[in-house]
PDBQT receptor file of N, H, CA, C and O in Angstrom, charges set to zero:
ATOM      1  N   MET A   1      -2.334 -18.936  16.587  1.00  0.00    +0.000 N 
ATOM      2  CA  MET A   1      -3.621 -18.289  16.749  1.00  0.00    +0.000 C 
ATOM      3  C   MET A   1      -4.387 -18.356  15.423  1.00  0.00    +0.000 C 
ATOM      4  O   MET A   1      -3.853 -18.022  14.365  1.00  0.00    +0.000 OA
ATOM      5  N   GLN A   2      -5.609 -18.780  15.499  1.00  0.00    +0.000 N 
ATOM      6  H   GLN A   2      -6.043 -19.051  16.359  1.00  0.00    +0.000 HD
ATOM      7  CA  GLN A   2      -6.468 -18.903  14.325  1.00  0.00    +0.000 C 
ATOM      8  C   GLN A   2      -7.269 -17.613  14.123  1.00  0.00    +0.000 C 
ATOM      9  O   GLN A   2      -7.869 -17.088  15.062  1.00  0.00    +0.000 OA
ATOM     10  N   LEU A   3      -7.268 -17.114  12.887  1.00  0.00    +0.000 N 
ATOM     11  H   LEU A   3      -6.781 -17.541  12.125  1.00  0.00    +0.000 HD
ATOM     12  CA  LEU A   3      -8.035 -15.907  12.579  1.00  0.00    +0.000 C 
ATOM     13  C   LEU A   3      -9.426 -16.283  12.095  1.00  0.00    +0.000 C 
ATOM     14  O   LEU A   3      -9.621 -17.294  11.421  1.00  0.00    +0.000 OA
ATOM     15  N   SER A   4     -10.375 -15.452  12.452  1.00  0.00    +0.000 N 
ATOM     16  H   SER A   4     -10.217 -14.631  12.999  1.00  0.00    +0.000 HD
ATOM     17  CA  SER A   4     -11.751 -15.684  12.005  1.00  0.00    +0.000 C 
ATOM     18  C   SER A   4     -11.893 -15.278  10.539  1.00  0.00    +0.000 C 
ATOM     19  O   SER A   4     -11.025 -14.613   9.974  1.00  0.00    +0.000 OA
ATOM     20  N   THR A   5     -12.983 -15.686   9.951  1.00  0.00    +0.000 N 
ATOM     21  H   THR A   5     -13.688 -16.227  10.410  1.00  0.00    +0.000 HD
ATOM     22  CA  THR A   5     -13.268 -15.321   8.559  1.00  0.00    +0.000 C 
ATOM     23  C   THR A   5     -13.348 -13.808   8.410  1.00  0.00    +0.000 C 
ATOM     24  O   THR A   5     -12.840 -13.246   7.439  1.00  0.00    +0.000 OA
ATOM     25  N   LYS A   6     -13.977 -13.161   9.358  1.00  0.00    +0.000 N 
ATOM     26  H   LYS A   6     -14.389 -13.618  10.147  1.00  0.00    +0.000 HD
ATOM     27  CA  LYS A   6     -14.110 -11.701   9.316  1.00  0.00    +0.000 C 
ATOM     28  C   LYS A   6     -12.733 -11.037   9.373  1.00  0.00    +0.000 C 
ATOM     29  O   LYS A   6     -12.485 -10.073   8.649  1.00  0.00    +0.000 OA
ATOM     30  N   GLU A   7     -11.851 -11.533  10.211  1.00  0.00    +0.000 N 
ATOM     31  H   GLU A   7     -12.053 -12.317  10.799  1.00  0.00    +0.000 HD
ATOM     32  CA  GLU A   7     -10.500 -10.973  10.317  1.00  0.00    +0.000 C 
ATOM     33  C   GLU A   7      -9.705 -11.190   9.031  1.00  0.00    +0.000 C 
ATOM     34  O   GLU A   7      -8.973 -10.303   8.593  1.00  0.00    +0.000 OA
ATOM     35  N   LEU A   8      -9.848 -12.360   8.435  1.00  0.00    +0.000 N 
ATOM     36  H   LEU A   8     -10.443 -13.081   8.791  1.00  0.00    +0.000 HD
ATOM     37  CA  LEU A   8      -9.162 -12.633   7.167  1.00  0.00    +0.000 C 
ATOM     38  C   LEU A   8      -9.659 -11.723   6.050  1.00  0.00    +0.000 C 
ATOM     39  O   LEU A   8      -8.875 -11.241   5.233  1.00  0.00    +0.000 OA
ATOM     40  N   LEU A   9     -10.967 -11.494   6.026  1.00  0.00    +0.000 N 
ATOM     41  H   LEU A   9     -11.604 -11.886   6.690  1.00  0.00    +0.000 HD
ATOM     42  CA  LEU A   9     -11.524 -10.581   5.019  1.00  0.00    +0.000 C 
ATOM     43  C   LEU A   9     -11.032  -9.155   5.241  1.00  0.00    +0.000 C 
ATOM     44  O   LEU A   9     -10.756  -8.428   4.286  1.00  0.00    +0.000 OA
ATOM     45  N   TYR A  10     -10.926  -8.766   6.495  1.00  0.00    +0.000 N 
ATOM     46  H   TYR A  10     -11.149  -9.357   7.270  1.00  0.00    +0.000 HD
ATOM     47  CA  TYR A  10     -10.413  -7.439   6.828  1.00  0.00    +0.000 C 
ATOM     48  C   TYR A  10      -8.965  -7.303   6.360  1.00  0.00    +0.000 C 
ATOM     49  O   TYR A  10      -8.602  -6.288   5.765  1.00  0.00    +0.000 OA
ATOM     50  N   LEU A  11      -8.145  -8.303   6.620  1.00  0.00    +0.000 N 
ATOM     51  H   LEU A  11      -8.440  -9.127   7.104  1.00  0.00    +0.000 HD
ATOM     52  CA  LEU A  11      -6.752  -8.276   6.185  1.00  0.00    +0.000 C 
ATOM     53  C   LEU A  11      -6.648  -8.250   4.659  1.00  0.00    +0.000 C 
ATOM     54  O   LEU A  11      -5.794  -7.559   4.102  1.00  0.00    +0.000 OA
ATOM     55  N   ASP A  12      -7.509  -8.996   3.997  1.00  0.00    +0.000 N 
ATOM     56  H   ASP A  12      -8.202  -9.557   4.450  1.00  0.00    +0.000 HD
ATOM     57  CA  ASP A  12      -7.520  -8.991   2.534  1.00  0.00    +0.000 C 
ATOM     58  C   ASP A  12      -7.850  -7.597   2.004  1.00  0.00    +0.000 C 
ATOM     59  O   ASP A  12      -7.239  -7.130   1.043  1.00  0.00    +0.000 OA
ATOM     60  N   ASP A  13      -8.820  -6.940   2.635  1.00  0.00    +0.000 N 
ATOM     61  H   ASP A  13      -9.317  -7.320   3.416  1.00  0.00    +0.000 HD
ATOM     62  CA  ASP A  13      -9.175  -5.569   2.241  1.00  0.00    +0.000 C 
ATOM     63  C   ASP A  13      -7.993  -4.619   2.435  1.00  0.00    +0.000 C 
ATOM     64  O   ASP A  13      -7.715  -3.784   1.575  1.00  0.00    +0.000 OA
ATOM     65  N   ILE A  14      -7.308  -4.747   3.556  1.00  0.00    +0.000 N 
ATOM     66  H   ILE A  14      -7.534  -5.425   4.255  1.00  0.00    +0.000 HD
ATOM     67  CA  ILE A  14      -6.159  -3.877   3.839  1.00  0.00    +0.000 C 
ATOM     68  C   ILE A  14      -5.067  -4.083   2.797  1.00  0.00    +0.000 C 
ATOM     69  O   ILE A  14      -4.505  -3.115   2.285  1.00  0.00    +0.000 OA
ATOM     70  N   LEU A  15      -4.765  -5.334   2.483  1.00  0.00    +0.000 N 
ATOM     71  H   LEU A  15      -5.221  -6.121   2.899  1.00  0.00    +0.000 HD
ATOM     72  CA  LEU A  15      -3.725  -5.619   1.498  1.00  0.00    +0.000 C 
ATOM     73  C   LEU A  15      -4.100  -5.073   0.122  1.00  0.00    +0.000 C 
ATOM     74  O   LEU A  15      -3.259  -4.521  -0.588  1.00  0.00    +0.000 OA
ATOM     75  N   THR A  16      -5.361  -5.232  -0.244  1.00  0.00    +0.000 N 
ATOM     76  H   THR A  16      -6.044  -5.680   0.333  1.00  0.00    +0.000 HD
ATOM     77  CA  THR A  16      -5.829  -4.705  -1.528  1.00  0.00    +0.000 C 
ATOM     78  C   THR A  16      -5.725  -3.178  -1.560  1.00  0.00    +0.000 C 
ATOM     79  O   THR A  16      -5.292  -2.601  -2.557  1.00  0.00    +0.000 OA
ATOM     80  N   LEU A  17      -6.120  -2.537  -0.477  1.00  0.00    +0.000 N 
ATOM     81  H   LEU A  17      -6.472  -3.006   0.334  1.00  0.00    +0.000 HD
ATOM     82  CA  LEU A  17      -6.026  -1.075  -0.407  1.00  0.00    +0.000 C 
ATOM     83  C   LEU A  17      -4.575  -0.610  -0.489  1.00  0.00    +0.000 C 
ATOM     84  O   LEU A  17      -4.281   0.382  -1.157  1.00  0.00    +0.000 OA
ATOM     85  N   GLN A  18      -3.673  -1.308   0.177  1.00  0.00    +0.000 N 
ATOM     86  H   GLN A  18      -3.911  -2.114   0.720  1.00  0.00    +0.000 HD
ATOM     87  CA  GLN A  18      -2.249  -0.951   0.129  1.00  0.00    +0.000 C 
ATOM     88  C   GLN A  18      -1.724  -1.063  -1.302  1.00  0.00    +0.000 C 
ATOM     89  O   GLN A  18      -1.001  -0.181  -1.766  1.00  0.00    +0.000 OA
ATOM     90  N   GLN A  19      -2.079  -2.133  -1.998  1.00  0.00    +0.000 N 
ATOM     91  H   GLN A  19      -2.666  -2.849  -1.621  1.00  0.00    +0.000 HD
ATOM     92  CA  GLN A  19      -1.647  -2.312  -3.385  1.00  0.00    +0.000 C 
ATOM     93  C   GLN A  19      -2.205  -1.210  -4.278  1.00  0.00    +0.000 C 
ATOM     94  O   GLN A  19      -1.487  -0.648  -5.105  1.00  0.00    +0.000 OA
ATOM     95  N   ASN A  20      -3.486  -0.906  -4.107  1.00  0.00    +0.000 N 
ATOM     96  H   ASN A  20      -4.069  -1.363  -3.435  1.00  0.00    +0.000 HD
ATOM     97  CA  ASN A  20      -4.113   0.138  -4.921  1.00  0.00    +0.000 C 
ATOM     98  C   ASN A  20      -3.495   1.508  -4.656  1.00  0.00    +0.000 C 
ATOM     99  O   ASN A  20      -3.282   2.289  -5.584  1.00  0.00    +0.000 OA
ATOM    100  N   MET A  21      -3.210   1.793  -3.396  1.00  0.00    +0.000 N 
ATOM    101  H   MET A  21      -3.382   1.159  -2.642  1.00  0.00    +0.000 HD
ATOM    102  CA  MET A  21      -2.607   3.086  -3.059  1.00  0.00    +0.000 C 
ATOM    103  C   MET A  21      -1.195   3.183  -3.640  1.00  0.00    +0.000 C 
ATOM    104  O   MET A  21      -0.801   4.239  -4.135  1.00  0.00    +0.000 OA
ATOM    105  N   THR A  22      -0.442   2.102  -3.583  1.00  0.00    +0.000 N 
ATOM    106  H   THR A  22      -0.762   1.245  -3.180  1.00  0.00    +0.000 HD
ATOM    107  CA  THR A  22       0.902   2.100  -4.157  1.00  0.00    +0.000 C 
ATOM    108  C   THR A  22       0.840   2.383  -5.658  1.00  0.00    +0.000 C 
ATOM    109  O   THR A  22       1.596   3.209  -6.169  1.00  0.00    +0.000 OA
ATOM    110  N   LYS A  23      -0.054   1.700  -6.355  1.00  0.00    +0.000 N 
ATOM    111  H   LYS A  23      -0.668   1.029  -5.940  1.00  0.00    +0.000 HD
ATOM    112  CA  LYS A  23      -0.200   1.907  -7.799  1.00  0.00    +0.000 C 
ATOM    113  C   LYS A  23      -0.629   3.338  -8.108  1.00  0.00    +0.000 C 
ATOM    114  O   LYS A  23      -0.101   3.962  -9.028  1.00  0.00    +0.000 OA
ATOM    115  N   THR A  24      -1.580   3.854  -7.343  1.00  0.00    +0.000 N 
ATOM    116  H   THR A  24      -2.008   3.347  -6.595  1.00  0.00    +0.000 HD
ATOM    117  CA  THR A  24      -2.081   5.208  -7.569  1.00  0.00    +0.000 C 
ATOM    118  C   THR A  24      -0.980   6.245  -7.353  1.00  0.00    +0.000 C 
ATOM    119  O   THR A  24      -0.804   7.150  -8.168  1.00  0.00    +0.000 OA
ATOM    120  N   LEU A  25      -0.249   6.109  -6.262  1.00  0.00    +0.000 N 
ATOM    121  H   LEU A  25      -0.392   5.374  -5.600  1.00  0.00    +0.000 HD
ATOM    122  CA  LEU A  25       0.822   7.071  -5.979  1.00  0.00    +0.000 C 
ATOM    123  C   LEU A  25       1.938   6.993  -7.015  1.00  0.00    +0.000 C 
ATOM    124  O   LEU A  25       2.502   8.020  -7.393  1.00  0.00    +0.000 OA
ATOM    125  N   ASN A  26       2.261   5.798  -7.476  1.00  0.00    +0.000 N 
ATOM    126  H   ASN A  26       1.803   4.963  -7.170  1.00  0.00    +0.000 HD
ATOM    127  CA  ASN A  26       3.263   5.669  -8.538  1.00  0.00    +0.000 C 
ATOM    128  C   ASN A  26       2.773   6.317  -9.829  1.00  0.00    +0.000 C 
ATOM    129  O   ASN A  26       3.553   6.939 -10.552  1.00  0.00    +0.000 OA
ATOM    130  N   ASP A  27       1.490   6.172 -10.115  1.00  0.00    +0.000 N 
ATOM    131  H   ASP A  27       0.857   5.667  -9.529  1.00  0.00    +0.000 HD
ATOM    132  CA  ASP A  27       0.913   6.815 -11.295  1.00  0.00    +0.000 C 
ATOM    133  C   ASP A  27       0.982   8.337 -11.162  1.00  0.00    +0.000 C 
ATOM    134  O   ASP A  27       1.352   9.033 -12.108  1.00  0.00    +0.000 OA
ATOM    135  N   TYR A  28       0.622   8.850  -9.973  1.00  0.00    +0.000 N 
ATOM    136  H   TYR A  28       0.322   8.285  -9.204  1.00  0.00    +0.000 HD
ATOM    137  CA  TYR A  28       0.714  10.288  -9.744  1.00  0.00    +0.000 C 
ATOM    138  C   TYR A  28       2.156  10.778  -9.936  1.00  0.00    +0.000 C 
ATOM    139  O   TYR A  28       2.391  11.832 -10.527  1.00  0.00    +0.000 OA
ATOM    140  N   ALA A  29       3.106  10.002  -9.430  1.00  0.00    +0.000 N 
ATOM    141  H   ALA A  29       2.915   9.146  -8.950  1.00  0.00    +0.000 HD
ATOM    142  CA  ALA A  29       4.520  10.398  -9.535  1.00  0.00    +0.000 C 
ATOM    143  C   ALA A  29       4.954  10.512 -10.997  1.00  0.00    +0.000 C 
ATOM    144  O   ALA A  29       5.729  11.404 -11.342  1.00  0.00    +0.000 OA
ATOM    145  N   THR A  30       4.467   9.628 -11.851  1.00  0.00    +0.000 N 
ATOM    146  H   THR A  30       3.837   8.904 -11.571  1.00  0.00    +0.000 HD
ATOM    147  CA  THR A  30       4.857   9.691 -13.265  1.00  0.00    +0.000 C 
ATOM    148  C   THR A  30       4.219  10.892 -13.973  1.00  0.00    +0.000 C 
ATOM    149  O   THR A  30       4.739  11.370 -14.981  1.00  0.00    +0.000 OA
ATOM    150  N   ARG A  31       3.099  11.372 -13.444  1.00  0.00    +0.000 N 
ATOM    151  H   ARG A  31       2.676  10.984 -12.625  1.00  0.00    +0.000 HD
ATOM    152  CA  ARG A  31       2.398  12.497 -14.062  1.00  0.00    +0.000 C 
ATOM    153  C   ARG A  31       2.854  13.859 -13.542  1.00  0.00    +0.000 C 
ATOM    154  O   ARG A  31       2.613  14.887 -14.176  1.00  0.00    +0.000 OA
ATOM    155  N   CYS A  32       3.513  13.857 -12.389  1.00  0.00    +0.000 N 
ATOM    156  H   CYS A  32       3.709  13.022 -11.875  1.00  0.00    +0.000 HD
ATOM    157  CA  CYS A  32       3.904  15.119 -11.756  1.00  0.00    +0.000 C 
ATOM    158  C   CYS A  32       5.036  15.806 -12.510  1.00  0.00    +0.000 C 
ATOM    159  O   CYS A  32       5.997  15.165 -12.935  1.00  0.00    +0.000 OA
ATOM    160  N   GLN A  33       4.907  17.095 -12.666  1.00  0.00    +0.000 N 
ATOM    161  H   GLN A  33       4.126  17.616 -12.321  1.00  0.00    +0.000 HD
ATOM    162  CA  GLN A  33       5.959  17.913 -13.253  1.00  0.00    +0.000 C 
ATOM    163  C   GLN A  33       6.848  18.523 -12.170  1.00  0.00    +0.000 C 
ATOM    164  O   GLN A  33       8.044  18.734 -12.371  1.00  0.00    +0.000 OA
ATOM    165  N   ASP A  34       6.242  18.798 -11.028  1.00  0.00    +0.000 N 
ATOM    166  H   ASP A  34       5.271  18.626 -10.864  1.00  0.00    +0.000 HD
ATOM    167  CA  ASP A  34       6.967  19.398  -9.915  1.00  0.00    +0.000 C 
ATOM    168  C   ASP A  34       7.854  18.347  -9.244  1.00  0.00    +0.000 C 
ATOM    169  O   ASP A  34       7.347  17.319  -8.795  1.00  0.00    +0.000 OA
ATOM    170  N   PRO A  35       9.164  18.581  -9.168  1.00  0.00    +0.000 N 
ATOM    171  CA  PRO A  35      10.083  17.588  -8.597  1.00  0.00    +0.000 C 
ATOM    172  C   PRO A  35       9.791  17.242  -7.131  1.00  0.00    +0.000 C 
ATOM    173  O   PRO A  35       9.934  16.090  -6.724  1.00  0.00    +0.000 OA
ATOM    174  N   GLN A  36       9.387  18.232  -6.350  1.00  0.00    +0.000 N 
ATOM    175  H   GLN A  36       9.271  19.169  -6.681  1.00  0.00    +0.000 HD
ATOM    176  CA  GLN A  36       9.096  17.968  -4.938  1.00  0.00    +0.000 C 
ATOM    177  C   GLN A  36       7.844  17.118  -4.776  1.00  0.00    +0.000 C 
ATOM    178  O   GLN A  36       7.812  16.198  -3.958  1.00  0.00    +0.000 OA
ATOM    179  N   LEU A  37       6.829  17.422  -5.545  1.00  0.00    +0.000 N 
ATOM    180  H   LEU A  37       6.855  18.169  -6.209  1.00  0.00    +0.000 HD
ATOM    181  CA  LEU A  37       5.596  16.642  -5.485  1.00  0.00    +0.000 C 
ATOM    182  C   LEU A  37       5.830  15.226  -6.001  1.00  0.00    +0.000 C 
ATOM    183  O   LEU A  37       5.301  14.259  -5.453  1.00  0.00    +0.000 OA
ATOM    184  N   LYS A  38       6.627  15.115  -7.058  1.00  0.00    +0.000 N 
ATOM    185  H   LYS A  38       7.057  15.900  -7.504  1.00  0.00    +0.000 HD
ATOM    186  CA  LYS A  38       6.978  13.804  -7.609  1.00  0.00    +0.000 C 
ATOM    187  C   LYS A  38       7.696  12.970  -6.552  1.00  0.00    +0.000 C 
ATOM    188  O   LYS A  38       7.369  11.799  -6.357  1.00  0.00    +0.000 OA
ATOM    189  N   ALA A  39       8.674  13.570  -5.867  1.00  0.00    +0.000 N 
ATOM    190  H   ALA A  39       8.939  14.521  -6.025  1.00  0.00    +0.000 HD
ATOM    191  CA  ALA A  39       9.427  12.864  -4.824  1.00  0.00    +0.000 C 
ATOM    192  C   ALA A  39       8.512  12.450  -3.673  1.00  0.00    +0.000 C 
ATOM    193  O   ALA A  39       8.656  11.358  -3.123  1.00  0.00    +0.000 OA
ATOM    194  N   LEU A  40       7.574  13.322  -3.312  1.00  0.00    +0.000 N 
ATOM    195  H   LEU A  40       7.458  14.209  -3.759  1.00  0.00    +0.000 HD
ATOM    196  CA  LEU A  40       6.631  13.007  -2.244  1.00  0.00    +0.000 C 
ATOM    197  C   LEU A  40       5.783  11.791  -2.620  1.00  0.00    +0.000 C 
ATOM    198  O   LEU A  40       5.625  10.871  -1.817  1.00  0.00    +0.000 OA
ATOM    199  N   CYS A  41       5.247  11.786  -3.820  1.00  0.00    +0.000 N 
ATOM    200  H   CYS A  41       5.375  12.533  -4.472  1.00  0.00    +0.000 HD
ATOM    201  CA  CYS A  41       4.433  10.656  -4.277  1.00  0.00    +0.000 C 
ATOM    202  C   CYS A  41       5.249   9.363  -4.308  1.00  0.00    +0.000 C 
ATOM    203  O   CYS A  41       4.758   8.305  -3.914  1.00  0.00    +0.000 OA
ATOM    204  N   GLN A  42       6.488   9.452  -4.774  1.00  0.00    +0.000 N 
ATOM    205  H   GLN A  42       6.886  10.312  -5.094  1.00  0.00    +0.000 HD
ATOM    206  CA  GLN A  42       7.348   8.270  -4.808  1.00  0.00    +0.000 C 
ATOM    207  C   GLN A  42       7.644   7.764  -3.398  1.00  0.00    +0.000 C 
ATOM    208  O   GLN A  42       7.647   6.558  -3.152  1.00  0.00    +0.000 OA
ATOM    209  N   ASN A  43       7.890   8.688  -2.481  1.00  0.00    +0.000 N 
ATOM    210  H   ASN A  43       7.888   9.667  -2.681  1.00  0.00    +0.000 HD
ATOM    211  CA  ASN A  43       8.159   8.308  -1.101  1.00  0.00    +0.000 C 
ATOM    212  C   ASN A  43       6.945   7.640  -0.471  1.00  0.00    +0.000 C 
ATOM    213  O   ASN A  43       7.075   6.614   0.196  1.00  0.00    +0.000 OA
ATOM    214  N   LEU A  44       5.781   8.210  -0.678  1.00  0.00    +0.000 N 
ATOM    215  H   LEU A  44       5.676   9.043  -1.220  1.00  0.00    +0.000 HD
ATOM    216  CA  LEU A  44       4.555   7.629  -0.119  1.00  0.00    +0.000 C 
ATOM    217  C   LEU A  44       4.260   6.258  -0.738  1.00  0.00    +0.000 C 
ATOM    218  O   LEU A  44       3.819   5.343  -0.043  1.00  0.00    +0.000 OA
ATOM    219  N   ALA A  45       4.502   6.122  -2.036  1.00  0.00    +0.000 N 
ATOM    220  H   ALA A  45       4.861   6.866  -2.600  1.00  0.00    +0.000 HD
ATOM    221  CA  ALA A  45       4.301   4.829  -2.696  1.00  0.00    +0.000 C 
ATOM    222  C   ALA A  45       5.231   3.781  -2.103  1.00  0.00    +0.000 C 
ATOM    223  O   ALA A  45       4.831   2.638  -1.882  1.00  0.00    +0.000 OA
ATOM    224  N   SER A  46       6.446   4.168  -1.853  1.00  0.00    +0.000 N 
ATOM    225  H   SER A  46       6.771   5.096  -2.032  1.00  0.00    +0.000 HD
ATOM    226  CA  SER A  46       7.420   3.253  -1.252  1.00  0.00    +0.000 C 
ATOM    227  C   SER A  46       6.992   2.835   0.150  1.00  0.00    +0.000 C 
ATOM    228  O   SER A  46       7.115   1.667   0.521  1.00  0.00    +0.000 OA
ATOM    229  N   ARG A  47       6.493   3.785   0.921  1.00  0.00    +0.000 N 
ATOM    230  H   ARG A  47       6.393   4.733   0.619  1.00  0.00    +0.000 HD
ATOM    231  CA  ARG A  47       6.030   3.474   2.272  1.00  0.00    +0.000 C 
ATOM    232  C   ARG A  47       4.826   2.535   2.245  1.00  0.00    +0.000 C 
ATOM    233  O   ARG A  47       4.727   1.630   3.074  1.00  0.00    +0.000 OA
ATOM    234  N   CYS A  48       3.916   2.745   1.302  1.00  0.00    +0.000 N 
ATOM    235  H   CYS A  48       3.996   3.480   0.629  1.00  0.00    +0.000 HD
ATOM    236  CA  CYS A  48       2.764   1.851   1.161  1.00  0.00    +0.000 C 
ATOM    237  C   CYS A  48       3.222   0.440   0.790  1.00  0.00    +0.000 C 
ATOM    238  O   CYS A  48       2.715  -0.546   1.324  1.00  0.00    +0.000 OA
ATOM    239  N   GLN A  49       4.183   0.356  -0.130  1.00  0.00    +0.000 N 
ATOM    240  H   GLN A  49       4.594   1.158  -0.564  1.00  0.00    +0.000 HD
ATOM    241  CA  GLN A  49       4.699  -0.948  -0.535  1.00  0.00    +0.000 C 
ATOM    242  C   GLN A  49       5.387  -1.644   0.638  1.00  0.00    +0.000 C 
ATOM    243  O   GLN A  49       5.246  -2.855   0.810  1.00  0.00    +0.000 OA
ATOM    244  N   ASN A  50       6.125  -0.887   1.440  1.00  0.00    +0.000 N 
ATOM    245  H   ASN A  50       6.239   0.096   1.301  1.00  0.00    +0.000 HD
ATOM    246  CA  ASN A  50       6.784  -1.457   2.613  1.00  0.00    +0.000 C 
ATOM    247  C   ASN A  50       5.765  -1.970   3.627  1.00  0.00    +0.000 C 
ATOM    248  O   ASN A  50       5.970  -3.020   4.235  1.00  0.00    +0.000 OA
ATOM    249  N   SER A  51       4.679  -1.242   3.809  1.00  0.00    +0.000 N 
ATOM    250  H   SER A  51       4.513  -0.388   3.315  1.00  0.00    +0.000 HD
ATOM    251  CA  SER A  51       3.615  -1.686   4.717  1.00  0.00    +0.000 C 
ATOM    252  C   SER A  51       2.985  -2.978   4.216  1.00  0.00    +0.000 C 
ATOM    253  O   SER A  51       2.739  -3.905   4.987  1.00  0.00    +0.000 OA
ATOM    254  N   PHE A  52       2.728  -3.025   2.917  1.00  0.00    +0.000 N 
ATOM    255  H   PHE A  52       2.928  -2.272   2.290  1.00  0.00    +0.000 HD
ATOM    256  CA  PHE A  52       2.175  -4.235   2.306  1.00  0.00    +0.000 C 
ATOM    257  C   PHE A  52       3.108  -5.418   2.541  1.00  0.00    +0.000 C 
ATOM    258  O   PHE A  52       2.676  -6.482   2.984  1.00  0.00    +0.000 OA
ATOM    259  N   ASN A  53       4.389  -5.221   2.240  1.00  0.00    +0.000 N 
ATOM    260  H   ASN A  53       4.739  -4.356   1.880  1.00  0.00    +0.000 HD
ATOM    261  CA  ASN A  53       5.369  -6.293   2.401  1.00  0.00    +0.000 C 
ATOM    262  C   ASN A  53       5.464  -6.756   3.853  1.00  0.00    +0.000 C 
ATOM    263  O   ASN A  53       5.576  -7.952   4.121  1.00  0.00    +0.000 OA
ATOM    264  N   SER A  54       5.419  -5.826   4.768  1.00  0.00    +0.000 N 
ATOM    265  H   SER A  54       5.328  -4.854   4.550  1.00  0.00    +0.000 HD
ATOM    266  CA  SER A  54       5.491  -6.155   6.197  1.00  0.00    +0.000 C 
ATOM    267  C   SER A  54       4.281  -6.984   6.626  1.00  0.00    +0.000 C 
ATOM    268  O   SER A  54       4.430  -7.969   7.348  1.00  0.00    +0.000 OA
ATOM    269  N   LEU A  55       3.099  -6.596   6.191  1.00  0.00    +0.000 N 
ATOM    270  H   LEU A  55       2.977  -5.795   5.605  1.00  0.00    +0.000 HD
ATOM    271  CA  LEU A  55       1.890  -7.366   6.518  1.00  0.00    +0.000 C 
ATOM    272  C   LEU A  55       1.961  -8.779   5.956  1.00  0.00    +0.000 C 
ATOM    273  O   LEU A  55       1.611  -9.742   6.638  1.00  0.00    +0.000 OA
ATOM    274  N   VAL A  56       2.411  -8.900   4.723  1.00  0.00    +0.000 N 
ATOM    275  H   VAL A  56       2.696  -8.117   4.170  1.00  0.00    +0.000 HD
ATOM    276  CA  VAL A  56       2.519 -10.216   4.097  1.00  0.00    +0.000 C 
ATOM    277  C   VAL A  56       3.526 -11.089   4.835  1.00  0.00    +0.000 C 
ATOM    278  O   VAL A  56       3.281 -12.278   5.039  1.00  0.00    +0.000 OA
ATOM    279  N   ARG A  57       4.658 -10.510   5.238  1.00  0.00    +0.000 N 
ATOM    280  H   ARG A  57       4.857  -9.545   5.072  1.00  0.00    +0.000 HD
ATOM    281  CA  ARG A  57       5.664 -11.266   5.996  1.00  0.00    +0.000 C 
ATOM    282  C   ARG A  57       5.079 -11.775   7.317  1.00  0.00    +0.000 C 
ATOM    283  O   ARG A  57       5.317 -12.919   7.705  1.00  0.00    +0.000 OA
ATOM    284  N   HIS A  58       4.322 -10.930   7.996  1.00  0.00    +0.000 N 
ATOM    285  H   HIS A  58       4.129 -10.001   7.681  1.00  0.00    +0.000 HD
ATOM    286  CA  HIS A  58       3.746 -11.316   9.292  1.00  0.00    +0.000 C 
ATOM    287  C   HIS A  58       2.690 -12.408   9.125  1.00  0.00    +0.000 C 
ATOM    288  O   HIS A  58       2.524 -13.258  10.000  1.00  0.00    +0.000 OA
ATOM    289  N   LEU A  59       1.989 -12.379   8.013  1.00  0.00    +0.000 N 
ATOM    290  H   LEU A  59       2.124 -11.688   7.303  1.00  0.00    +0.000 HD
ATOM    291  CA  LEU A  59       0.943 -13.368   7.774  1.00  0.00    +0.000 C 
ATOM    292  C   LEU A  59       1.507 -14.693   7.273  1.00  0.00    +0.000 C 
ATOM    293  O   LEU A  59       0.902 -15.749   7.461  1.00  0.00    +0.000 OA
ATOM    294  N   GLY A  60       2.665 -14.624   6.639  1.00  0.00    +0.000 N 
ATOM    295  H   GLY A  60       3.156 -13.766   6.487  1.00  0.00    +0.000 HD
ATOM    296  CA  GLY A  60       3.264 -15.826   6.036  1.00  0.00    +0.000 C 
ATOM    297  C   GLY A  60       4.024 -16.625   6.962  1.00  0.00    +0.000 C 
ATOM    298  O   GLY A  60       4.575 -17.657   6.580  1.00  0.00    +0.000 OA
TER     299      GLY A  60
């Protein structure tokens, strides 16, 4: 199946957002003093990275 230019741009935006969210959450985790909040940020960052990896695998 061939994707349109608009669909490819949409996927590129999603991948960029996933990368940015992963970086942001990892940054928050390093700044957090509260262990529970730190763990939450790390968990969310991991989930974002997994989503990114899954999308890339499906596209590749």
